[in-house]
Coordinates of C-alpha atoms in Angstrom, one line a residue:
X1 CA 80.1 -31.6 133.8
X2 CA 82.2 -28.6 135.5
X3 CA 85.4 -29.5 135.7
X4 CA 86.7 -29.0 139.5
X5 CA 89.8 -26.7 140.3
X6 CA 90.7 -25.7 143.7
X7 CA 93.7 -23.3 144.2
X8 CA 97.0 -24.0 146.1
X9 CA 95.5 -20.6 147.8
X10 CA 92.3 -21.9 148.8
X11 CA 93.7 -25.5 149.4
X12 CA 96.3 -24.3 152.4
X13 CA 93.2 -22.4 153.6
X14 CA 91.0 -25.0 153.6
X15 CA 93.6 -27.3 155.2
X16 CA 94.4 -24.7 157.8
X17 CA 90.6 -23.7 158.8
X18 CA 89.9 -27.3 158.9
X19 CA 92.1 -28.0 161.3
X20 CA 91.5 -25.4 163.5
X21 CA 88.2 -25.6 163.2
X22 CA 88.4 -29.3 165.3
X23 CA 90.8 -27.6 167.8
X24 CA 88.3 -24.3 168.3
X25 CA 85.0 -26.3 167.8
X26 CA 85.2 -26.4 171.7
X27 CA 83.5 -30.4 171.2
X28 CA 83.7 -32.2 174.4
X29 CA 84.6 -35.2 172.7
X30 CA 88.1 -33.6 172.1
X31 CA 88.5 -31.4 175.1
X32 CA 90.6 -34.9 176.5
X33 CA 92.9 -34.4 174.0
X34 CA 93.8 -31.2 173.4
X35 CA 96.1 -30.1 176.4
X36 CA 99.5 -29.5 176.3
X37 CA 101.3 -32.6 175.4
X38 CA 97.8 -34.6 174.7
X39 CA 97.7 -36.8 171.8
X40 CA 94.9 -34.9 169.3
X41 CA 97.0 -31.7 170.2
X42 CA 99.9 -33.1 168.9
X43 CA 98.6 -34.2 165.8
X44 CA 97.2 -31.0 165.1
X45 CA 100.5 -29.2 165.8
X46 CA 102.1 -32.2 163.5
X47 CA 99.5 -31.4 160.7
X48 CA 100.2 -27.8 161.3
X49 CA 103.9 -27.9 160.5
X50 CA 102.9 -29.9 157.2
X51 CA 100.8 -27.1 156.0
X52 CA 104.0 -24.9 156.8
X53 CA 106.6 -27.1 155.0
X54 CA 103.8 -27.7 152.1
X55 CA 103.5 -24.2 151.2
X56 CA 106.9 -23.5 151.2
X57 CA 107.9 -26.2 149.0
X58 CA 104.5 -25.4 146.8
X59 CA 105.0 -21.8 146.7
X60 CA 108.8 -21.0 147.9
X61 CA 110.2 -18.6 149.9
X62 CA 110.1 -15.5 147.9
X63 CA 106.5 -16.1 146.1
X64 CA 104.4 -13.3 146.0
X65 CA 100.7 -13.2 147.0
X66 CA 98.2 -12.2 144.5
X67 CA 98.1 -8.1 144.2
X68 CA 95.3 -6.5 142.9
X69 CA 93.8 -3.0 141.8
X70 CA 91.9 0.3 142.9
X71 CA 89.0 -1.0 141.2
X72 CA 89.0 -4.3 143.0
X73 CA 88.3 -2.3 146.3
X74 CA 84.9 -2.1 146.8
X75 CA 84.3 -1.1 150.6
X76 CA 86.7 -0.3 153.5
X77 CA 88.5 -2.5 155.4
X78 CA 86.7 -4.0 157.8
X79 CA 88.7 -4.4 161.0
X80 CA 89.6 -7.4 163.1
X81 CA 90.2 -8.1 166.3
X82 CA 90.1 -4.9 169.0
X83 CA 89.1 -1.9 167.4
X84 CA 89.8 0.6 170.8
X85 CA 92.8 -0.5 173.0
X86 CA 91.1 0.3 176.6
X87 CA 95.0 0.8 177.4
X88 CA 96.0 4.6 179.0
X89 CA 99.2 4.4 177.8
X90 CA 97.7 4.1 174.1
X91 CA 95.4 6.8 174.9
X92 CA 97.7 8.7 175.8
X93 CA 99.6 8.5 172.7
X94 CA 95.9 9.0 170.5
X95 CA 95.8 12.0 172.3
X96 CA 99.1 13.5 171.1
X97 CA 98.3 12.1 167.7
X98 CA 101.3 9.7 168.4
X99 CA 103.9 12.2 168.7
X100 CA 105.7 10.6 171.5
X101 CA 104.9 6.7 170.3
X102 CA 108.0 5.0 169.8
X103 CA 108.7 1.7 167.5
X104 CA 111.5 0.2 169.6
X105 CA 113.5 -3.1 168.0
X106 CA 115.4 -5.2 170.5
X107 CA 116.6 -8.7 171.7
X108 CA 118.9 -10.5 169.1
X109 CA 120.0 -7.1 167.2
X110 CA 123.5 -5.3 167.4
X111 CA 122.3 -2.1 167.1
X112 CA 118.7 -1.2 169.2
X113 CA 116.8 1.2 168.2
X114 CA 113.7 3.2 168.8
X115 CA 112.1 5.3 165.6
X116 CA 109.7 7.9 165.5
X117 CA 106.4 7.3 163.1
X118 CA 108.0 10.1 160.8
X119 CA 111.2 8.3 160.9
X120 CA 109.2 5.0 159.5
X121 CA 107.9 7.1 157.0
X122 CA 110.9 9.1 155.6
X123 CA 112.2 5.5 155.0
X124 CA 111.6 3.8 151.3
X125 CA 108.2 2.5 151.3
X126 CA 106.3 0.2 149.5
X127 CA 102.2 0.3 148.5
X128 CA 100.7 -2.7 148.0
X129 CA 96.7 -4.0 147.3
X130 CA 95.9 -7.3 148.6
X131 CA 93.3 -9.8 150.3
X132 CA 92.6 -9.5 153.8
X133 CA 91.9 -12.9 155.0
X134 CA 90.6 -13.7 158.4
X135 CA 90.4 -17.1 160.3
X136 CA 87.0 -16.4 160.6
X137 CA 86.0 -16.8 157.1
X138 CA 85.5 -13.0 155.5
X139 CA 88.3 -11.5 153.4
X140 CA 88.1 -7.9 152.1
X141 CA 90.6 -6.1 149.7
X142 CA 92.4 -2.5 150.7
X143 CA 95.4 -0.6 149.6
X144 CA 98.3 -0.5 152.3
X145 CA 101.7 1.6 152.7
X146 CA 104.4 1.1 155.0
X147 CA 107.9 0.0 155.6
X148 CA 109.4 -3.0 154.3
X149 CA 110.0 -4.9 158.1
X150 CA 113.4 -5.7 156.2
X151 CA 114.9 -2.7 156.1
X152 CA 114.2 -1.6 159.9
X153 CA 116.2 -5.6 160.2
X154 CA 119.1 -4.0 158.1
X155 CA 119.6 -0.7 160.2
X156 CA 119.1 -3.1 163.2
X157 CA 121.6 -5.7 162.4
X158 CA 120.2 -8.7 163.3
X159 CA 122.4 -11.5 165.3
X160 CA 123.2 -14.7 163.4
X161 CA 121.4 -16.4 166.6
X162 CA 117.9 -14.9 165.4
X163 CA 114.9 -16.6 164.1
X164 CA 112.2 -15.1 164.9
X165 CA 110.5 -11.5 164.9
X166 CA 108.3 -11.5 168.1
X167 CA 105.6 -8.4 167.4
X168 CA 104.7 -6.8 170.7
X169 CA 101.5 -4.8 170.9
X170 CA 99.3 -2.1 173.0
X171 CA 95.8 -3.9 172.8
X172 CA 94.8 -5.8 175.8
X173 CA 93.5 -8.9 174.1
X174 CA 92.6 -10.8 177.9
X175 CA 92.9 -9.8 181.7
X176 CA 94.2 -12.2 184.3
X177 CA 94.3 -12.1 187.5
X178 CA 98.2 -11.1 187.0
X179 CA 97.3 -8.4 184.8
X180 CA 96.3 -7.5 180.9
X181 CA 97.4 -9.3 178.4
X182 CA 98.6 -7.4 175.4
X183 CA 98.7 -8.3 171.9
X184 CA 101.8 -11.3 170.9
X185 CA 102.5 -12.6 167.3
X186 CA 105.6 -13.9 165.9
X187 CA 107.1 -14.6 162.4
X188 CA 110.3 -16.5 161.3
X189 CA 113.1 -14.4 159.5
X190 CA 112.2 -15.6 155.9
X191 CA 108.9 -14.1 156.1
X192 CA 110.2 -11.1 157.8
X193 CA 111.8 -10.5 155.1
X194 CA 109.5 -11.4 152.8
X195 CA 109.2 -8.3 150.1
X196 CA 105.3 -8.0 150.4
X197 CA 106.0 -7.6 155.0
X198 CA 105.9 -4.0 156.0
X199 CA 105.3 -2.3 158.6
X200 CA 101.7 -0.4 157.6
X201 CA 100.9 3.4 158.6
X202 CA 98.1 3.7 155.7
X203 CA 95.1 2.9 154.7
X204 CA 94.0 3.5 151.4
X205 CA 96.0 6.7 150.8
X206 CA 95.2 7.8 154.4
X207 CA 96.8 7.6 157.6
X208 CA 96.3 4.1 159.3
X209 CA 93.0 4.5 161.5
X210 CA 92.6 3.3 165.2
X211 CA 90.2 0.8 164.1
X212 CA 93.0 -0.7 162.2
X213 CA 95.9 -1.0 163.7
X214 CA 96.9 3.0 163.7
X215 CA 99.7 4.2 164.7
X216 CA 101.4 0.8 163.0
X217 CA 100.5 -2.6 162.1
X218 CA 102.1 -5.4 160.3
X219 CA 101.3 -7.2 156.7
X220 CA 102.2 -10.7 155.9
X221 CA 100.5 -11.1 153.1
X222 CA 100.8 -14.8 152.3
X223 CA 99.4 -15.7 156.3
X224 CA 96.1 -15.3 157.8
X225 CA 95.0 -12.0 159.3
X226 CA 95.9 -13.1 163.1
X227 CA 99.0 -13.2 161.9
X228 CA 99.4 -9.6 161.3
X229 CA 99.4 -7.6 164.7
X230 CA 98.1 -4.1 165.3
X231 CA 98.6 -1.4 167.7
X232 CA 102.7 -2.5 167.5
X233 CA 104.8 -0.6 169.7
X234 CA 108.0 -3.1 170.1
X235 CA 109.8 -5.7 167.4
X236 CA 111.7 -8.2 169.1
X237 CA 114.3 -10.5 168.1
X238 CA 114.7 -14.1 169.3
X239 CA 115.6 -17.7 169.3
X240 CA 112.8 -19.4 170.2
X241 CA 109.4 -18.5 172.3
X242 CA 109.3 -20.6 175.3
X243 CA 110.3 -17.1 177.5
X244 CA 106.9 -15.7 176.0
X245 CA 103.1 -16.1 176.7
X246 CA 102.7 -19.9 176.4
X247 CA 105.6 -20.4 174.3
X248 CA 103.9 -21.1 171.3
X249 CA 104.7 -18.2 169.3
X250 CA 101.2 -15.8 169.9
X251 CA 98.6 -14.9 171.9
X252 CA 96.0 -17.2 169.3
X253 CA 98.7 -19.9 168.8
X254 CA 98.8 -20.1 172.6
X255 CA 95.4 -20.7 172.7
X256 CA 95.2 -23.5 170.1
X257 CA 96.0 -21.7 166.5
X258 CA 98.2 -22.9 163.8
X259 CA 101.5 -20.8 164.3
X260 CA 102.1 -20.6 160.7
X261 CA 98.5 -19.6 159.5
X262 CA 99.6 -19.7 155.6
X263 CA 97.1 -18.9 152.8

């Protein structure tokens, strides 16, 4: 008889996508429950931050995700999400082949700032192959380069108050009758400055595309791939998220997503 093995990889997963899956599955037999403040909501949200404390303690802090090689990439990335922000101000920006696009890093930070793509780039970088994994259910391998997000922390200097890195981004993910609705994601500082996060402007060995996230998109390798915005024009540091969108921490978590989204 095979022996059964399951990963602590595939276990979070499973655990993760399993509990979303209830909270998604749009069943009316759940709809009661799944408000704000209703009781199947909250015990998702509780199982939620048990899949968050387990993989920590499971994996720790500073664990790496699994890297792989060139030969292990066998097509292109497939993208996720929006592929063509209808958004002028991005077009505009395509147009000038990003010249004039800005990464600007505020809130909880002593010293602001606002770098140029070239500036990102003349900073050390690191090049990494890993697993793409999305929520819904494909995964695909690719080579990315970009800035480790903890070094554009450093030159920031971020306030002792801080805990979270609040991505904000030029795709209009929903309109309202108040206006778009761009692109929200958040991490906590540990993952932030997690050796395998950067800040991605390739692809492969070429220059991010607009399909994926071009001029600038983030990778957090050890979280599903909601979790890693694209089209990122603004970091921002802060306590806590009730200010923001819902105040759940993203645009997906708002609407019923594990924050954490571990692999």
């Amino acid at each position: 008889m095979a022996k059964f093995q399951i990963s602590r990889r595939k276990f979070l997963t499973s655990a993760s996508l399993g509990l979303s899956g209830i909270a998604l599955s749009g069943c009316d037999a759940f709809d009661s429950g799944l408000g704000i403040g209703g009781g199947l909501r909250s015990f998702l949200e509780n199982a939620n931050g048990l899949t968050w404390r387990a993989q920590r303690l499971l994996a720790g802090r500073d664990a790496l995700a699994p890297e792989f090689t060139g030969a292990d990439i066998r097509q292109p990335q497939r993208p996720n999400g929006v592929t063509a922000p209808d958004d002028d101000t991005y077009k505009g920006l395509l147009a000038n082949n990003f010249a004039d696009w800005r990464l600007e890093v505020t809130g909880l930070v002593e010293k602001p700032l606002s770098l140029t793509r070239e500036q990102l780039q003349n900073m050390p970088s690191r090049t990494q192959i890993t697993r793409h994994d999305c929520v819904e259910g494909w995964s695909c391998i690719a080579k990315w380069t970009g800035t480790p997000l903890s070094l554009v922390l450093d030159q920031a200097v971020v306030k002792p108050q801080a805990r979270y890195v609040m991505f904000h981004c030029l795709d209009t993910i929903e309109q309202s009758l108040s206006g778009d609705i761009k692109y929200y994601g958040s991490i906590d500082l540990i993952d932030a400055r997690h050796p395998q996060t950067i800040l991605a402007y390739g692809l492969n060995g070429k220059p991010l595309p607009v399909e994926n996230g071009a001029p600038l998109r983030v990778r957090v390798e050890r979280q599903l791939g909601y979790k890693m915005p694209k089209y990122v024009y603004k970091i921002e540091l802060v306590d806590g998220f009730t200010a923001i969108g819902g105040g759940r921490g993203g645009y997906w978590e708002d609407n019923g997503y594990d924050w954490y989204g571990g692999i």
